[in-house]
């Protein structure tokens, strides 16, 4: 920063706002911090009583904050993101579609490890709506060493920090187990909940069948749905360790690869994920029927985004995997599922 005569300030960057006052009519900002002084600005500045200005010199090898923010936004943004106009040196990135936000935390930390560079994002693996702001970026000084911007561009070359993945529209088969439902002793409460959850994400239950507590019956119903070409099979009920809870054994009997039986998420610890070929098979514990937010709400969007989850993915849900069971559910605007 240096002090210069206003007549000599053309091409320099203002270090402070300049206020204009017209008694009884107006008081406000005439020139904002970061403005690059133009020849036509000089007479107006002199009229405002500014014979001298504090400025940054923008020389070779430096980048103005507005241009720096634009280059940062272009470097870090992946698919389905759009950037705002620069405002006070900052650019926001918003989702151009509704979908699943993916944030590479390793890259995010590398970007922010570069001094005077700022990139703030929302959490990884959350659902966002079209138009939602998901990140903001800027630099700290009004003028920054261009090498720092180049470093960010190198870090992000070919691997953006964040993107939004489209959700696939799937058809799911629903196998509802349990003698109590099969024989009509109680009314099924799982079906309406699952239909609502899938519909909210653009997918649907293609069909629902009711089967007794019998491994062969549960197995065959699952295989029948897969034979019909569904994209996913959901099995409700029979997921605990009681003698009549046979769903995990039936899923295993289909020949599916069990990714995990049991997840470090509460509610939802008795969750099972398996794959038969490319088809996800999901065993749902009873909490999905009556809790607003469970492990299913954390896993389903990722599956719909085309991800094939691993055991490590399920283990990673432990951090942030404890729901607070608030009297008024605020999910996803809370810590549940935020890694």
GROMACS .gro file of C-alpha atoms in nm:
model
  339
    1UNK     CA    1   0.000   0.000   0.000
    2UNK     CA    2   0.122   0.349  -0.079
    3UNK     CA    3   0.001   0.710  -0.091
    4UNK     CA    4  -0.013   0.874  -0.435
    5UNK     CA    5  -0.149   1.193  -0.589
    6UNK     CA    6  -0.495   1.132  -0.732
    7UNK     CA    7  -0.379   1.246  -1.077
    8UNK     CA    8  -0.113   0.972  -1.062
    9UNK     CA    9  -0.348   0.696  -0.939
   10UNK     CA   10  -0.479   0.573  -1.277
   11UNK     CA   11  -0.431   0.198  -1.303
   12UNK     CA   12  -0.385   0.154  -0.929
   13UNK     CA   13  -0.621  -0.030  -0.693
   14UNK     CA   14  -0.804   0.158  -0.418
   15UNK     CA   15  -0.729   0.028  -0.068
   16UNK     CA   16  -1.042   0.176   0.088
   17UNK     CA   17  -1.399   0.286   0.016
   18UNK     CA   18  -1.453   0.650  -0.075
   19UNK     CA   19  -1.772   0.811   0.048
   20UNK     CA   20  -1.975   1.077  -0.130
   21UNK     CA   21  -2.191   1.317   0.071
   22UNK     CA   22  -2.450   1.556  -0.073
   23UNK     CA   23  -2.608   1.731   0.227
   24UNK     CA   24  -2.975   1.651   0.259
   25UNK     CA   25  -2.970   1.424  -0.048
   26UNK     CA   26  -2.718   1.142  -0.037
   27UNK     CA   27  -2.450   0.973   0.167
   28UNK     CA   28  -2.294   0.654   0.045
   29UNK     CA   29  -2.010   0.481  -0.132
   30UNK     CA   30  -1.889   0.647  -0.451
   31UNK     CA   31  -1.589   0.417  -0.509
   32UNK     CA   32  -1.543   0.080  -0.345
   33UNK     CA   33  -1.230  -0.079  -0.212
   34UNK     CA   34  -1.063  -0.274  -0.490
   35UNK     CA   35  -1.175  -0.039  -0.767
   36UNK     CA   36  -0.912   0.016  -1.036
   37UNK     CA   37  -0.883   0.391  -1.089
   38UNK     CA   38  -0.968   0.504  -1.445
   39UNK     CA   39  -0.882   0.838  -1.611
   40UNK     CA   40  -1.248   0.945  -1.598
   41UNK     CA   41  -1.252   0.882  -1.220
   42UNK     CA   42  -0.990   1.149  -1.145
   43UNK     CA   43  -1.215   1.461  -1.175
   44UNK     CA   44  -1.483   1.302  -0.958
   45UNK     CA   45  -1.230   1.201  -0.694
   46UNK     CA   46  -1.092   1.554  -0.685
   47UNK     CA   47  -1.446   1.691  -0.642
   48UNK     CA   48  -1.481   1.461  -0.342
   49UNK     CA   49  -1.176   1.627  -0.187
   50UNK     CA   50  -0.942   1.338  -0.254
   51UNK     CA   51  -0.612   1.493  -0.359
   52UNK     CA   52  -0.429   1.179  -0.248
   53UNK     CA   53  -0.526   0.811  -0.234
   54UNK     CA   54  -0.402   0.495  -0.066
   55UNK     CA   55  -0.355   0.239  -0.342
   56UNK     CA   56  -0.211  -0.099  -0.423
   57UNK     CA   57   0.016  -0.111  -0.721
   58UNK     CA   58  -0.090  -0.380  -0.965
   59UNK     CA   59   0.229  -0.466  -1.142
   60UNK     CA   60   0.360  -0.759  -1.342
   61UNK     CA   61   0.308  -1.089  -1.165
   62UNK     CA   62   0.011  -0.973  -0.958
   63UNK     CA   63  -0.364  -1.032  -0.997
   64UNK     CA   64  -0.652  -0.812  -0.884
   65UNK     CA   65  -0.891  -0.976  -0.634
   66UNK     CA   66  -1.180  -0.986  -0.884
   67UNK     CA   67  -0.974  -1.161  -1.150
   68UNK     CA   68  -0.824  -1.391  -0.888
   69UNK     CA   69  -1.169  -1.496  -0.764
   70UNK     CA   70  -1.277  -1.571  -1.120
   71UNK     CA   71  -0.971  -1.788  -1.184
   72UNK     CA   72  -1.019  -1.971  -0.854
   73UNK     CA   73  -1.384  -2.043  -0.931
   74UNK     CA   74  -1.297  -2.179  -1.274
   75UNK     CA   75  -1.021  -2.396  -1.128
   76UNK     CA   76  -1.213  -2.559  -0.843
   77UNK     CA   77  -1.558  -2.609  -1.002
   78UNK     CA   78  -1.659  -2.935  -1.166
   79UNK     CA   79  -1.981  -3.039  -1.335
   80UNK     CA   80  -2.324  -2.887  -1.269
   81UNK     CA   81  -2.196  -2.571  -1.103
   82UNK     CA   82  -2.235  -2.210  -1.209
   83UNK     CA   83  -2.062  -1.903  -1.071
   84UNK     CA   84  -2.204  -1.571  -0.962
   85UNK     CA   85  -2.080  -1.232  -1.067
   86UNK     CA   86  -1.792  -1.113  -0.853
   87UNK     CA   87  -1.905  -0.901  -0.558
   88UNK     CA   88  -1.658  -0.734  -0.324
   89UNK     CA   89  -1.391  -0.974  -0.442
   90UNK     CA   90  -1.597  -1.290  -0.383
   91UNK     CA   91  -1.761  -1.539  -0.618
   92UNK     CA   92  -2.024  -1.793  -0.512
   93UNK     CA   93  -2.070  -2.131  -0.678
   94UNK     CA   94  -2.426  -2.261  -0.705
   95UNK     CA   95  -2.577  -2.591  -0.814
   96UNK     CA   96  -2.715  -2.573  -1.168
   97UNK     CA   97  -2.915  -2.894  -1.106
   98UNK     CA   98  -3.060  -3.070  -0.805
   99UNK     CA   99  -2.836  -3.356  -0.701
  100UNK     CA  100  -2.561  -3.485  -0.473
  101UNK     CA  101  -2.279  -3.248  -0.378
  102UNK     CA  102  -1.934  -3.405  -0.386
  103UNK     CA  103  -1.641  -3.228  -0.219
  104UNK     CA  104  -1.285  -3.360  -0.236
  105UNK     CA  105  -1.167  -3.274   0.115
  106UNK     CA  106  -0.803  -3.353   0.040
  107UNK     CA  107  -0.798  -3.109  -0.251
  108UNK     CA  108  -0.997  -2.856  -0.050
  109UNK     CA  109  -0.731  -2.853   0.221
  110UNK     CA  110  -0.452  -2.824  -0.037
  111UNK     CA  111  -0.620  -2.521  -0.193
  112UNK     CA  112  -0.669  -2.349   0.142
  113UNK     CA  113  -0.313  -2.427   0.246
  114UNK     CA  114  -0.200  -2.167  -0.007
  115UNK     CA  115  -0.165  -1.847   0.188
  116UNK     CA  116  -0.424  -1.575   0.118
  117UNK     CA  117  -0.652  -1.810  -0.082
  118UNK     CA  118  -1.000  -1.890   0.053
  119UNK     CA  119  -1.240  -2.162  -0.061
  120UNK     CA  120  -1.530  -2.248   0.171
  121UNK     CA  121  -1.779  -2.525   0.087
  122UNK     CA  122  -2.080  -2.705   0.224
  123UNK     CA  123  -2.046  -3.065   0.345
  124UNK     CA  124  -1.965  -3.357   0.120
  125UNK     CA  125  -2.243  -3.598   0.014
  126UNK     CA  126  -2.540  -3.372   0.087
  127UNK     CA  127  -2.842  -3.326  -0.134
  128UNK     CA  128  -2.866  -2.981  -0.287
  129UNK     CA  129  -3.135  -2.812  -0.489
  130UNK     CA  130  -3.088  -2.621  -0.812
  131UNK     CA  131  -2.976  -2.270  -0.723
  132UNK     CA  132  -2.833  -2.358  -0.381
  133UNK     CA  133  -2.502  -2.189  -0.302
  134UNK     CA  134  -2.250  -2.465  -0.231
  135UNK     CA  135  -1.919  -2.276  -0.213
  136UNK     CA  136  -1.760  -1.934  -0.204
  137UNK     CA  137  -1.409  -1.829  -0.300
  138UNK     CA  138  -1.190  -1.518  -0.284
  139UNK     CA  139  -0.841  -1.400  -0.198
  140UNK     CA  140  -0.754  -1.196   0.110
  141UNK     CA  141  -0.558  -0.899  -0.035
  142UNK     CA  142  -0.679  -0.663  -0.305
  143UNK     CA  143  -0.384  -0.773  -0.519
  144UNK     CA  144  -0.226  -1.117  -0.494
  145UNK     CA  145   0.090  -1.279  -0.626
  146UNK     CA  146  -0.015  -1.458  -0.945
  147UNK     CA  147   0.197  -1.761  -0.854
  148UNK     CA  148  -0.049  -1.841  -0.576
  149UNK     CA  149  -0.337  -1.854  -0.823
  150UNK     CA  150  -0.128  -2.064  -1.059
  151UNK     CA  151  -0.061  -2.306  -0.773
  152UNK     CA  152  -0.436  -2.357  -0.721
  153UNK     CA  153  -0.483  -2.414  -1.093
  154UNK     CA  154  -0.210  -2.680  -1.088
  155UNK     CA  155  -0.364  -2.855  -0.787
  156UNK     CA  156  -0.705  -2.872  -0.953
  157UNK     CA  157  -0.594  -2.959  -1.304
  158UNK     CA  158  -0.815  -3.248  -1.415
  159UNK     CA  159  -0.963  -3.303  -1.068
  160UNK     CA  160  -1.202  -3.034  -0.946
  161UNK     CA  161  -1.261  -2.977  -0.576
  162UNK     CA  162  -1.640  -2.996  -0.599
  163UNK     CA  163  -1.919  -3.097  -0.832
  164UNK     CA  164  -2.287  -3.190  -0.826
  165UNK     CA  165  -2.385  -3.536  -0.946
  166UNK     CA  166  -2.720  -3.598  -1.111
  167UNK     CA  167  -2.954  -3.845  -0.941
  168UNK     CA  168  -3.066  -4.139  -1.151
  169UNK     CA  169  -3.435  -4.224  -1.168
  170UNK     CA  170  -3.461  -4.585  -1.052
  171UNK     CA  171  -3.734  -4.845  -1.018
  172UNK     CA  172  -3.712  -5.037  -0.692
  173UNK     CA  173  -3.872  -5.361  -0.591
  174UNK     CA  174  -3.995  -5.377  -0.231
  175UNK     CA  175  -4.002  -5.708  -0.044
  176UNK     CA  176  -4.190  -5.671   0.284
  177UNK     CA  177  -4.116  -5.958   0.521
  178UNK     CA  178  -4.278  -6.079   0.842
  179UNK     CA  179  -4.557  -6.320   0.932
  180UNK     CA  180  -4.739  -6.043   1.116
  181UNK     CA  181  -4.783  -5.844   0.794
  182UNK     CA  182  -4.813  -6.142   0.560
  183UNK     CA  183  -5.102  -6.290   0.761
  184UNK     CA  184  -5.272  -5.954   0.807
  185UNK     CA  185  -5.221  -5.925   1.182
  186UNK     CA  186  -5.088  -5.570   1.136
  187UNK     CA  187  -5.092  -5.316   0.855
  188UNK     CA  188  -4.772  -5.255   0.662
  189UNK     CA  189  -4.622  -4.917   0.755
  190UNK     CA  190  -4.299  -4.952   0.561
  191UNK     CA  191  -4.439  -4.923   0.209
  192UNK     CA  192  -4.583  -4.569   0.231
  193UNK     CA  193  -4.264  -4.435   0.392
  194UNK     CA  194  -4.036  -4.584   0.127
  195UNK     CA  195  -4.260  -4.473  -0.159
  196UNK     CA  196  -4.248  -4.119  -0.024
  197UNK     CA  197  -3.869  -4.118   0.024
  198UNK     CA  198  -3.800  -4.247  -0.327
  199UNK     CA  199  -4.054  -4.014  -0.487
  200UNK     CA  200  -3.885  -3.715  -0.320
  201UNK     CA  201  -3.568  -3.806  -0.510
  202UNK     CA  202  -3.737  -3.870  -0.844
  203UNK     CA  203  -3.755  -4.250  -0.820
  204UNK     CA  204  -4.036  -4.496  -0.754
  205UNK     CA  205  -4.135  -4.831  -0.607
  206UNK     CA  206  -4.207  -5.052  -0.909
  207UNK     CA  207  -4.385  -5.316  -0.703
  208UNK     CA  208  -4.429  -5.452  -0.353
  209UNK     CA  209  -4.470  -5.811  -0.242
  210UNK     CA  210  -4.541  -5.954   0.103
  211UNK     CA  211  -4.367  -6.272   0.214
  212UNK     CA  212  -4.363  -6.473   0.538
  213UNK     CA  213  -4.064  -6.533   0.764
  214UNK     CA  214  -3.915  -6.793   0.533
  215UNK     CA  215  -3.566  -6.775   0.384
  216UNK     CA  216  -3.663  -6.937   0.054
  217UNK     CA  217  -3.967  -6.711   0.010
  218UNK     CA  218  -3.765  -6.395   0.082
  219UNK     CA  219  -3.483  -6.511  -0.144
  220UNK     CA  220  -3.717  -6.594  -0.433
  221UNK     CA  221  -3.908  -6.266  -0.408
  222UNK     CA  222  -3.578  -6.079  -0.427
  223UNK     CA  223  -3.460  -6.277  -0.729
  224UNK     CA  224  -3.798  -6.235  -0.899
  225UNK     CA  225  -3.769  -5.857  -0.880
  226UNK     CA  226  -3.417  -5.869  -1.021
  227UNK     CA  227  -3.543  -6.092  -1.300
  228UNK     CA  228  -3.804  -5.827  -1.378
  229UNK     CA  229  -3.528  -5.574  -1.434
  230UNK     CA  230  -3.563  -5.345  -1.131
  231UNK     CA  231  -3.266  -5.120  -1.052
  232UNK     CA  232  -3.271  -5.187  -0.677
  233UNK     CA  233  -3.436  -5.420  -0.426
  234UNK     CA  234  -3.541  -5.301  -0.083
  235UNK     CA  235  -3.626  -5.549   0.191
  236UNK     CA  236  -3.816  -5.425   0.495
  237UNK     CA  237  -3.833  -5.607   0.825
  238UNK     CA  238  -3.657  -5.908   0.974
  239UNK     CA  239  -3.321  -5.734   1.020
  240UNK     CA  240  -3.250  -5.788   1.390
  241UNK     CA  241  -3.114  -6.096   1.568
  242UNK     CA  242  -3.444  -6.252   1.675
  243UNK     CA  243  -3.502  -6.615   1.568
  244UNK     CA  244  -3.770  -6.510   1.317
  245UNK     CA  245  -3.557  -6.236   1.158
  246UNK     CA  246  -3.434  -6.412   0.846
  247UNK     CA  247  -3.383  -6.130   0.596
  248UNK     CA  248  -2.999  -6.112   0.616
  249UNK     CA  249  -2.972  -6.487   0.561
  250UNK     CA  250  -3.212  -6.471   0.267
  251UNK     CA  251  -3.013  -6.192   0.103
  252UNK     CA  252  -2.695  -6.394   0.142
  253UNK     CA  253  -2.873  -6.697  -0.007
  254UNK     CA  254  -2.935  -6.505  -0.331
  255UNK     CA  255  -2.561  -6.515  -0.396
  256UNK     CA  256  -2.526  -6.141  -0.348
  257UNK     CA  257  -2.200  -5.989  -0.227
  258UNK     CA  258  -2.257  -5.860   0.126
  259UNK     CA  259  -2.088  -5.521   0.161
  260UNK     CA  260  -2.186  -5.473   0.521
  261UNK     CA  261  -2.439  -5.599   0.771
  262UNK     CA  262  -2.440  -5.340   1.043
  263UNK     CA  263  -2.354  -4.972   0.998
  264UNK     CA  264  -2.209  -4.727   1.255
  265UNK     CA  265  -2.514  -4.502   1.230
  266UNK     CA  266  -2.786  -4.441   1.487
  267UNK     CA  267  -3.066  -4.484   1.402
  268UNK     CA  268  -3.004  -4.758   1.149
  269UNK     CA  269  -2.731  -4.981   1.285
  270UNK     CA  270  -2.901  -5.303   1.164
  271UNK     CA  271  -2.867  -5.191   0.802
  272UNK     CA  272  -2.749  -5.429   0.529
  273UNK     CA  273  -2.606  -5.344   0.188
  274UNK     CA  274  -2.533  -5.604  -0.077
  275UNK     CA  275  -2.496  -5.624  -0.454
  276UNK     CA  276  -2.608  -5.896  -0.690
  277UNK     CA  277  -2.415  -5.802  -1.000
  278UNK     CA  278  -2.487  -5.431  -1.041
  279UNK     CA  279  -2.815  -5.435  -0.848
  280UNK     CA  280  -2.807  -5.297  -0.492
  281UNK     CA  281  -2.998  -5.505  -0.238
  282UNK     CA  282  -3.076  -5.316   0.081
  283UNK     CA  283  -3.202  -5.461   0.408
  284UNK     CA  284  -3.383  -5.191   0.605
  285UNK     CA  285  -3.415  -5.195   0.985
  286UNK     CA  286  -3.741  -5.101   1.153
  287UNK     CA  287  -3.627  -4.747   1.241
  288UNK     CA  288  -3.665  -4.644   0.875
  289UNK     CA  289  -4.039  -4.687   0.926
  290UNK     CA  290  -4.076  -4.440   1.212
  291UNK     CA  291  -3.765  -4.215   1.233
  292UNK     CA  292  -3.746  -3.906   1.013
  293UNK     CA  293  -3.378  -3.954   0.930
  294UNK     CA  294  -3.177  -4.276   0.935
  295UNK     CA  295  -2.886  -4.447   0.764
  296UNK     CA  296  -3.112  -4.500   0.462
  297UNK     CA  297  -3.132  -4.124   0.406
  298UNK     CA  298  -2.751  -4.108   0.400
  299UNK     CA  299  -2.698  -4.402   0.166
  300UNK     CA  300  -2.987  -4.373  -0.081
  301UNK     CA  301  -2.878  -4.045  -0.249
  302UNK     CA  302  -2.530  -4.182  -0.310
  303UNK     CA  303  -2.668  -4.496  -0.472
  304UNK     CA  304  -2.900  -4.287  -0.687
  305UNK     CA  305  -2.595  -4.081  -0.790
  306UNK     CA  306  -2.446  -4.398  -0.936
  307UNK     CA  307  -2.197  -4.475  -0.663
  308UNK     CA  308  -2.117  -4.835  -0.572
  309UNK     CA  309  -2.055  -4.814  -0.199
  310UNK     CA  310  -1.787  -5.014  -0.021
  311UNK     CA  311  -1.741  -5.129   0.335
  312UNK     CA  312  -1.511  -4.831   0.386
  313UNK     CA  313  -1.790  -4.597   0.279
  314UNK     CA  314  -2.018  -4.745   0.545
  315UNK     CA  315  -1.748  -4.725   0.812
  316UNK     CA  316  -1.691  -4.357   0.727
  317UNK     CA  317  -2.054  -4.281   0.816
  318UNK     CA  318  -1.963  -4.315   1.185
  319UNK     CA  319  -1.835  -3.956   1.195
  320UNK     CA  320  -2.156  -3.756   1.208
  321UNK     CA  321  -2.359  -4.075   1.221
  322UNK     CA  322  -2.535  -4.002   1.550
  323UNK     CA  323  -2.876  -3.843   1.501
  324UNK     CA  324  -2.977  -3.609   1.784
  325UNK     CA  325  -3.345  -3.713   1.756
  326UNK     CA  326  -3.456  -3.350   1.782
  327UNK     CA  327  -3.824  -3.296   1.869
  328UNK     CA  328  -3.854  -3.108   1.540
  329UNK     CA  329  -3.637  -3.273   1.275
  330UNK     CA  330  -3.412  -3.025   1.094
  331UNK     CA  331  -3.231  -3.275   0.869
  332UNK     CA  332  -3.041  -3.207   0.647
  333UNK     CA  333  -2.972  -2.871   0.819
  334UNK     CA  334  -2.793  -3.042   1.109
  335UNK     CA  335  -2.483  -3.248   1.189
  336UNK     CA  336  -2.634  -3.589   1.098
  337UNK     CA  337  -2.433  -3.753   0.823
  338UNK     CA  338  -2.188  -3.464   0.791
  339UNK     CA  339  -1.838  -3.604   0.753
   0.00000   0.00000   0.00000
